[in-house]
PDB file of C-alpha atoms in Angstrom:
ATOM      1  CA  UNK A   1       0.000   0.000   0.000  1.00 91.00           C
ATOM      2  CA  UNK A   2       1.045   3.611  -0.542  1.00 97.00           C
ATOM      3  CA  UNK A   3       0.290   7.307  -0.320  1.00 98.00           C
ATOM      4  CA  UNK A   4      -0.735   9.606  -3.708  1.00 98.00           C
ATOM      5  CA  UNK A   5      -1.082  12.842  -2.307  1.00 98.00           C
ATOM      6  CA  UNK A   6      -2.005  15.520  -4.405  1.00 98.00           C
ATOM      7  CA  UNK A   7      -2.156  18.909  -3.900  1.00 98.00           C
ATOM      8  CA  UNK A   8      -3.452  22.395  -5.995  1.00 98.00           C
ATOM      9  CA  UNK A   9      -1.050  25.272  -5.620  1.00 98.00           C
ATOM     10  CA  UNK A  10      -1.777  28.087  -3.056  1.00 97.00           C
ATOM     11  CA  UNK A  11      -3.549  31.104  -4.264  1.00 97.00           C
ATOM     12  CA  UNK A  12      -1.206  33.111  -7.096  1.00 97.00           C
ATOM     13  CA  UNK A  13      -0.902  36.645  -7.794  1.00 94.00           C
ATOM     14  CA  UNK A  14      -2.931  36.061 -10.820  1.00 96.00           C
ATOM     15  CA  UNK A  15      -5.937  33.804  -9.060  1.00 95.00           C
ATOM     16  CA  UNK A  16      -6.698  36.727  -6.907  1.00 92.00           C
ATOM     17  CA  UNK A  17      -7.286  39.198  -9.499  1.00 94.00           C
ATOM     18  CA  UNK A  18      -9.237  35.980 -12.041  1.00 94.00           C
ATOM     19  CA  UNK A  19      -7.373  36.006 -14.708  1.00 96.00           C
ATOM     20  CA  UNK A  20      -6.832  32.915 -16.835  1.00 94.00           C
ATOM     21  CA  UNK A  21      -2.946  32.152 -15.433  1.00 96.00           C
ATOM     22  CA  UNK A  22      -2.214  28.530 -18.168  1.00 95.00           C
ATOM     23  CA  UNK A  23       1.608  28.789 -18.747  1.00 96.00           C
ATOM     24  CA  UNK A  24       2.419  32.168 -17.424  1.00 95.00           C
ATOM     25  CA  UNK A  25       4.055  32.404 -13.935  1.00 97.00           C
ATOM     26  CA  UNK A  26       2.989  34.259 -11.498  1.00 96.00           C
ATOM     27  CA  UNK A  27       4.331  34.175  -7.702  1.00 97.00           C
ATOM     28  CA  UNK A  28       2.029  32.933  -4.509  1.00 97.00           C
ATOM     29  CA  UNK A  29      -0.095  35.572  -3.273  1.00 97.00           C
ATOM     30  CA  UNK A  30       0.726  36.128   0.519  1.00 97.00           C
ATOM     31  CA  UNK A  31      -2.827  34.107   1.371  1.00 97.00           C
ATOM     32  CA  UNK A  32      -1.318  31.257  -1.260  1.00 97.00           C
ATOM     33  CA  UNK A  33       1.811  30.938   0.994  1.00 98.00           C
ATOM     34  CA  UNK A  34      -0.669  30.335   3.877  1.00 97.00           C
ATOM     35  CA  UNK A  35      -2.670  28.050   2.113  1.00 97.00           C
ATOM     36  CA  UNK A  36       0.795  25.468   1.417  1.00 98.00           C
ATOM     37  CA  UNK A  37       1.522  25.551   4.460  1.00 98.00           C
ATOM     38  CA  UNK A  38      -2.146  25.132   6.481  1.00 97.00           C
ATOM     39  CA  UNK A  39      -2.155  21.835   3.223  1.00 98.00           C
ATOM     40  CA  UNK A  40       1.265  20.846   5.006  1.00 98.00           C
ATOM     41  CA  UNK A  41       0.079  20.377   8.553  1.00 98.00           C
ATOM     42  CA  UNK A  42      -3.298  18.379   7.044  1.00 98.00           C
ATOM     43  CA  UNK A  43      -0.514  15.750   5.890  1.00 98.00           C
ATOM     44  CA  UNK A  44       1.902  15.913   8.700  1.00 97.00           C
ATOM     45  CA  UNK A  45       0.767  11.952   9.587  1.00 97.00           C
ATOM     46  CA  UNK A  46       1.532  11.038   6.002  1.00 97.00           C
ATOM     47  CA  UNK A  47       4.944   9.941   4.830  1.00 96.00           C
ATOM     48  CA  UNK A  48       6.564  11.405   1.784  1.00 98.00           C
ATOM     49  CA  UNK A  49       9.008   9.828  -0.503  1.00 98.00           C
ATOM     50  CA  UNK A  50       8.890  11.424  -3.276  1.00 98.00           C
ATOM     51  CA  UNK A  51       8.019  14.544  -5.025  1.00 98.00           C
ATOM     52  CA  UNK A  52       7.057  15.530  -8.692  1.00 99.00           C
ATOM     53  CA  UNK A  53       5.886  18.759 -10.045  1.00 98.00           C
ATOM     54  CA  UNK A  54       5.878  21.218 -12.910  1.00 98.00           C
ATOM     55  CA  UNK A  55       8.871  23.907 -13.434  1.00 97.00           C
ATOM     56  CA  UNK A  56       6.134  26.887 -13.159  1.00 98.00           C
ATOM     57  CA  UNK A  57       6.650  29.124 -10.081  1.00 98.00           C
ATOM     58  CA  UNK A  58       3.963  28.387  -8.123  1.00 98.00           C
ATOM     59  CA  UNK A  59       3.689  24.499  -7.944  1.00 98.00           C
ATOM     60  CA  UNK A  60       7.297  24.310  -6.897  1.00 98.00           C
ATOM     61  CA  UNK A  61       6.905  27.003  -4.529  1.00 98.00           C
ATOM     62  CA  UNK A  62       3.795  24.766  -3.004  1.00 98.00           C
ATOM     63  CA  UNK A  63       5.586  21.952  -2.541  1.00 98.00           C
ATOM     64  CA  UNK A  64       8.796  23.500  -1.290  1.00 98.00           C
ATOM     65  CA  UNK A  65       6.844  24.391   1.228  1.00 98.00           C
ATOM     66  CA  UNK A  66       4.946  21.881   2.075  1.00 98.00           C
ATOM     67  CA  UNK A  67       8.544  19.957   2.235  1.00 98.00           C
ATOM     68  CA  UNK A  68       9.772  22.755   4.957  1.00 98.00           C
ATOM     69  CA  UNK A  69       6.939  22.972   6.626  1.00 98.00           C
ATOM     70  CA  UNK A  70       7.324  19.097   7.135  1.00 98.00           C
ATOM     71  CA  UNK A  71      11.250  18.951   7.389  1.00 98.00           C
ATOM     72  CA  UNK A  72      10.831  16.795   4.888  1.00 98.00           C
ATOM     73  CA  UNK A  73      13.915  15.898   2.670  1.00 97.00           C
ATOM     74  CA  UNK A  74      12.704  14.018  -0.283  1.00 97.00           C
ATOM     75  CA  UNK A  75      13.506  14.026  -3.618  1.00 98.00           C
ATOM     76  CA  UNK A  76      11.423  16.350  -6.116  1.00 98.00           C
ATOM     77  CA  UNK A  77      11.058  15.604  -9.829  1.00 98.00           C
ATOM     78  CA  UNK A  78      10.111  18.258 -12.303  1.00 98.00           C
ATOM     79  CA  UNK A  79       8.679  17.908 -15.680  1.00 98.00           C
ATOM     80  CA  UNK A  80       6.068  19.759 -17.884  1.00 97.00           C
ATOM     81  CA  UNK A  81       3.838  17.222 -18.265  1.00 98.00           C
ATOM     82  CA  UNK A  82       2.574  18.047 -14.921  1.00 98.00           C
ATOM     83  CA  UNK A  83       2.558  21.716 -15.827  1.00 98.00           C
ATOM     84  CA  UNK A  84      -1.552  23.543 -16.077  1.00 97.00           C
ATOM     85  CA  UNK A  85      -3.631  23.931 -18.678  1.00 97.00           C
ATOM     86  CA  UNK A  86      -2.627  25.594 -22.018  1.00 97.00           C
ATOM     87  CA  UNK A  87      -5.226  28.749 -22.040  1.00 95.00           C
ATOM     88  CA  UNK A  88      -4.102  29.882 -25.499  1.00 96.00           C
ATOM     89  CA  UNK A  89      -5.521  32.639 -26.267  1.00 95.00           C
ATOM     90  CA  UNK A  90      -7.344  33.332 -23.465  1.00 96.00           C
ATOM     91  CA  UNK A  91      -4.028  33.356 -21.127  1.00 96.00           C
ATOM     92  CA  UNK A  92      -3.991  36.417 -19.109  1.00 95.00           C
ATOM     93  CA  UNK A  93      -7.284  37.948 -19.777  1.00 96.00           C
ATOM     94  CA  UNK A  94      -9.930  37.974 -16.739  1.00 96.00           C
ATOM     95  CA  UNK A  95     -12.356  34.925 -16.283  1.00 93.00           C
ATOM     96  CA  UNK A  96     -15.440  36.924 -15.933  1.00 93.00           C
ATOM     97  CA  UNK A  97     -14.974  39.468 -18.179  1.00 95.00           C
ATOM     98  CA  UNK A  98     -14.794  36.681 -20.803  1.00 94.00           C
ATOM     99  CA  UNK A  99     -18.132  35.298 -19.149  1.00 94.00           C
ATOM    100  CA  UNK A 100     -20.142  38.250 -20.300  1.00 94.00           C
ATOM    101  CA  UNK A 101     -18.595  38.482 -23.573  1.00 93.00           C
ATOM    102  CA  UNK A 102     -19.145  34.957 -24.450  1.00 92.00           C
ATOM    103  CA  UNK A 103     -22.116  33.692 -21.630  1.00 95.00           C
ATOM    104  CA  UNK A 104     -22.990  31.068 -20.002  1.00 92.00           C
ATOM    105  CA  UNK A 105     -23.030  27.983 -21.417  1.00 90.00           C
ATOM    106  CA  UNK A 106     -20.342  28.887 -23.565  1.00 91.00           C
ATOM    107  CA  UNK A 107     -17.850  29.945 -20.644  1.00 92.00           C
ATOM    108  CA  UNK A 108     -19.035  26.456 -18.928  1.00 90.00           C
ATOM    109  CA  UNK A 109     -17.678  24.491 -21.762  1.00 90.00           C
ATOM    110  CA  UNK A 110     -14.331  26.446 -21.973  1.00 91.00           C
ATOM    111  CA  UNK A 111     -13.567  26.077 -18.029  1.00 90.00           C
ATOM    112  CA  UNK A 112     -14.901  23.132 -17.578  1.00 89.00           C
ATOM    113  CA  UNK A 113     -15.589  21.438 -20.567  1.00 91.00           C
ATOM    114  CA  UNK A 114     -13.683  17.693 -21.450  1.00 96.00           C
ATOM    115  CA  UNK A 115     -12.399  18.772 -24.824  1.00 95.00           C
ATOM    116  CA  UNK A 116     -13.552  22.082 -25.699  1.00 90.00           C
ATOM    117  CA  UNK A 117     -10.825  23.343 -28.256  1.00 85.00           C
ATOM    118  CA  UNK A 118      -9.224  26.514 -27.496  1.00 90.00           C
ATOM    119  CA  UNK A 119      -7.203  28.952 -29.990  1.00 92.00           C
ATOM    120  CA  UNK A 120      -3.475  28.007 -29.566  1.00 95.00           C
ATOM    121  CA  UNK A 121      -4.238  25.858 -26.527  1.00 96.00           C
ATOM    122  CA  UNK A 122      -5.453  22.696 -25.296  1.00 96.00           C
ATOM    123  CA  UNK A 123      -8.536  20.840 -24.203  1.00 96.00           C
ATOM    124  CA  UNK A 124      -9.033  19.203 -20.575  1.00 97.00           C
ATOM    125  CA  UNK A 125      -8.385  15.813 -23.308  1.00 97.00           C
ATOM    126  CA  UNK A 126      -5.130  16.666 -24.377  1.00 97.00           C
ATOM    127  CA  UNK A 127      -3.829  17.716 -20.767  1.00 98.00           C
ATOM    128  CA  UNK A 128      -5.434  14.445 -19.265  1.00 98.00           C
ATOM    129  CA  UNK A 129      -3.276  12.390 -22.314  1.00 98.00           C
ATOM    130  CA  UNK A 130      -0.087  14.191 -21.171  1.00 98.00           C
ATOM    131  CA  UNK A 131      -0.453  13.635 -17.254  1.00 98.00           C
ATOM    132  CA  UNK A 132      -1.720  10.652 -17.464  1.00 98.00           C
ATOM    133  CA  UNK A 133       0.884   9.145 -19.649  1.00 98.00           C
ATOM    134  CA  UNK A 134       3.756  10.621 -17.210  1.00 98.00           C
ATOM    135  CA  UNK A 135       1.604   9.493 -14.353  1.00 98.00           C
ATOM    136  CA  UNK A 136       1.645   5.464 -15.900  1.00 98.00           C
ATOM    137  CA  UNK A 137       5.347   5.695 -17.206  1.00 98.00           C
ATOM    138  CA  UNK A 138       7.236   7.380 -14.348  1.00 98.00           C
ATOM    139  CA  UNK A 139       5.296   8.089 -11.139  1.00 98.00           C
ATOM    140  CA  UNK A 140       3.009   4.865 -10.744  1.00 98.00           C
ATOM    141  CA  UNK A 141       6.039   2.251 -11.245  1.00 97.00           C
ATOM    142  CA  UNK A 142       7.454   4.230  -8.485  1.00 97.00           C
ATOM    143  CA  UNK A 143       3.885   3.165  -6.694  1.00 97.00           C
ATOM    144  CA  UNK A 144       4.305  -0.496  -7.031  1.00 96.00           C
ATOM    145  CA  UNK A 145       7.297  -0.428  -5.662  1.00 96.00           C
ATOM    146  CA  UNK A 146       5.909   1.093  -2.327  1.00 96.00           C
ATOM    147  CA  UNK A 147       6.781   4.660  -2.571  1.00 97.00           C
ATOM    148  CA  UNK A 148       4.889   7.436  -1.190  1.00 98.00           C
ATOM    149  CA  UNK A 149       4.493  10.009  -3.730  1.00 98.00           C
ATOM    150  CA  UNK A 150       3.038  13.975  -3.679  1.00 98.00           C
ATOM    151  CA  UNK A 151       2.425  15.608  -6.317  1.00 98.00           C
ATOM    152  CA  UNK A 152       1.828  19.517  -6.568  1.00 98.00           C
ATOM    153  CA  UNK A 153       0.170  20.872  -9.630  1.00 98.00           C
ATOM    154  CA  UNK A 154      -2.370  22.957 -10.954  1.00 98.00           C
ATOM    155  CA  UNK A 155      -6.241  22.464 -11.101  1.00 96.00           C
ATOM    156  CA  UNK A 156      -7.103  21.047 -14.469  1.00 97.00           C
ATOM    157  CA  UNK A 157      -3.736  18.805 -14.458  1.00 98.00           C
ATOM    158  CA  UNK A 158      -5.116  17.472 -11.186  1.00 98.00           C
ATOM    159  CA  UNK A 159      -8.755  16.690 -11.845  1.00 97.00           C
ATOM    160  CA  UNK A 160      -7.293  14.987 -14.848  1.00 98.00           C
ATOM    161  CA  UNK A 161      -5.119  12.840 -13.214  1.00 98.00           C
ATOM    162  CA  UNK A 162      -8.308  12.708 -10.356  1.00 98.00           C
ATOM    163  CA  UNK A 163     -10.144  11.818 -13.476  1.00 98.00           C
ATOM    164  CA  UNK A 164      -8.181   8.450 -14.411  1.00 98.00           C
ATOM    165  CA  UNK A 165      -7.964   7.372 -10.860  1.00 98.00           C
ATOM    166  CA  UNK A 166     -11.767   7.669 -10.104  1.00 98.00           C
ATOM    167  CA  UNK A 167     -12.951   6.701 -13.676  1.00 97.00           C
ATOM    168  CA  UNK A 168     -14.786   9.707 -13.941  1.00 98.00           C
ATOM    169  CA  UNK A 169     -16.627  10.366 -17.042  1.00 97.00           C
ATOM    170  CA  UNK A 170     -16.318  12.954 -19.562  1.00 96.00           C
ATOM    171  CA  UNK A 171     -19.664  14.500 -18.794  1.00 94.00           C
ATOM    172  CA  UNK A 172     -19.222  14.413 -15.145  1.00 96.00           C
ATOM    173  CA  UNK A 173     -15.411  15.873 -14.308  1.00 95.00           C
ATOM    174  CA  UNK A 174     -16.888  19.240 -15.652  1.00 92.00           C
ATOM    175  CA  UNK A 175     -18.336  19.368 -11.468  1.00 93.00           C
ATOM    176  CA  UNK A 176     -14.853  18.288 -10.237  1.00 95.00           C
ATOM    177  CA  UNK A 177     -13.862  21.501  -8.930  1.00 94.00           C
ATOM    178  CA  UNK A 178     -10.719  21.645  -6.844  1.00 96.00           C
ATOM    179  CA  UNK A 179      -9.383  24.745  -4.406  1.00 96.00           C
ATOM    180  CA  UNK A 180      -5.795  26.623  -4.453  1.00 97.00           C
ATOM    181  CA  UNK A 181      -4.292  24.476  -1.427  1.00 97.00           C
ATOM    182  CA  UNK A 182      -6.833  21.773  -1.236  1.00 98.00           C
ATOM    183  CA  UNK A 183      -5.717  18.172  -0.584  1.00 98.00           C
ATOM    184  CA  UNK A 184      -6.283  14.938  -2.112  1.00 98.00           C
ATOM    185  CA  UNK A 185      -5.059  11.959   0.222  1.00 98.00           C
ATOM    186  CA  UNK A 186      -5.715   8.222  -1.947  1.00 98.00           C
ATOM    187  CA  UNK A 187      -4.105   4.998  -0.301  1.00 98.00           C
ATOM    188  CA  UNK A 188      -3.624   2.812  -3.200  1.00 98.00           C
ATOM    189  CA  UNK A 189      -2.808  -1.192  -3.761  1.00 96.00           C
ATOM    190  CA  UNK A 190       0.447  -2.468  -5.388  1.00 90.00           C
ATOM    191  CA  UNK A 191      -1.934  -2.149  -8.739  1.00 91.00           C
ATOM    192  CA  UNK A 192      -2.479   1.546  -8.073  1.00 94.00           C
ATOM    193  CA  UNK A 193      -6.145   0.802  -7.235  1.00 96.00           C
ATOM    194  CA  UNK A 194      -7.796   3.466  -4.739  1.00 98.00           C
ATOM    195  CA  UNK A 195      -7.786   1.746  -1.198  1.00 98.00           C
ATOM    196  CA  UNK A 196      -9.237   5.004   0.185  1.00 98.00           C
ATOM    197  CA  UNK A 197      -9.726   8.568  -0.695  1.00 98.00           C
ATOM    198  CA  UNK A 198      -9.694  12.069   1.693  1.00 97.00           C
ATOM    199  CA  UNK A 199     -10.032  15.671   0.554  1.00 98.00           C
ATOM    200  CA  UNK A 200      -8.057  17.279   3.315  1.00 97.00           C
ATOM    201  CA  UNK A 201      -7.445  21.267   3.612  1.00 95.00           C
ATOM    202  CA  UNK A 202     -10.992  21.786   2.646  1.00 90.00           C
ATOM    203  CA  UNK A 203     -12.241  25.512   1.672  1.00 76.00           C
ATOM    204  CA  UNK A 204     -14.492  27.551  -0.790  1.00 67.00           C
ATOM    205  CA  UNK A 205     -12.550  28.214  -3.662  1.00 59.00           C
TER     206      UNK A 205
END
């Protein structure tokens, strides 16, 4: 049996203000900072092994401290394939000034939607067939052989990879909604099959 633990990044500089953040890289907001570390002592029963992130700003900056928080020592692994959602051309403009311009529904679909194709980005499909390919080839054999793993990453990478664990369907992850600092706690069997699952470092987003 082992640990997944998976964790959103605090609040950034960009998630206060609502703007669409995708590759850009923006710092933690002070209240972000908070939020790693109040997701740090929610896992201080929980042994770490490993780490694995992105190289943008503000997952690393989660889980270093998270790691410091813990006097934890563990190795981190960073790759892009763990790295947020491509926003394309919608990167850096606000959230809910896009609402208005486009409604509803439509603004649904593009936050939410499973593959909703965006100008010079990507689809909640084509992040879940990056992160979950890195997730089978690297960070699951480490798994199997008993290692206790954290990941910190941004929303839509996460639900994806929350998606393939839970066998979620396409229409339904569109309600998965998870908060900056939230954290996801599985136990898993030598197959990676969920044992158990707690959302720890609960809060409105």
């Amino acid at each position: 049996m082992s640990y997944l633990i998976l964790i959103r990044h605090g609040l950034s500089e960009y998630n206060k203000k609502g703007i669409w953040t995708g590759w850009e890289d923006p710092e933690l907001a002070p209240e972000g900072v908070t939020e790693a570390i109040q997701a740090a002592e929610t896992i201080r029963d929980l042994p770490i092994d490993l780490g694995f992130t992105s190289t943008l700003t503000r997952h690393k900056t989660t889980l270093a401290l998270v790691k410091q928080t813990l006097g934890n020592t563990s190795p981190v692994t960073e790759d892009n394939a763990l790295t947020e959602r491509n926003y394309g051309t919608y990167t850096g403009k606000n959230k809910w000034e896009v609402k208005k311009e486009i409604g509803d529904i439509e603004f649904q679909k593009l936050r939410r939607g499973w593959d909703y194709p965006i100008p010079e980005g990507e689809s909640l499909k084509q992040v879940y067939e990056r992160v979950v390919r890195y997730y089978q080839e690297v960070i699951l054999p480490e798994i199997q052989q008993g290692k206790n793993v954290i990941i910190s990453s941004s929303g839509n990478a996460l639900r994806s990879l929350v998606k393939y664990l839970e066998k979620i369907s396409d229409e339904d992850i569109s309600a998965l909604e998870i908060a900056t600092g939230e954290v996801y706690v599985y136990q898993l069997n030598e197959n990676g099959e969920i044992i158990s699952k707690e959302i720890r470092n609960q809060h409105p987003n």
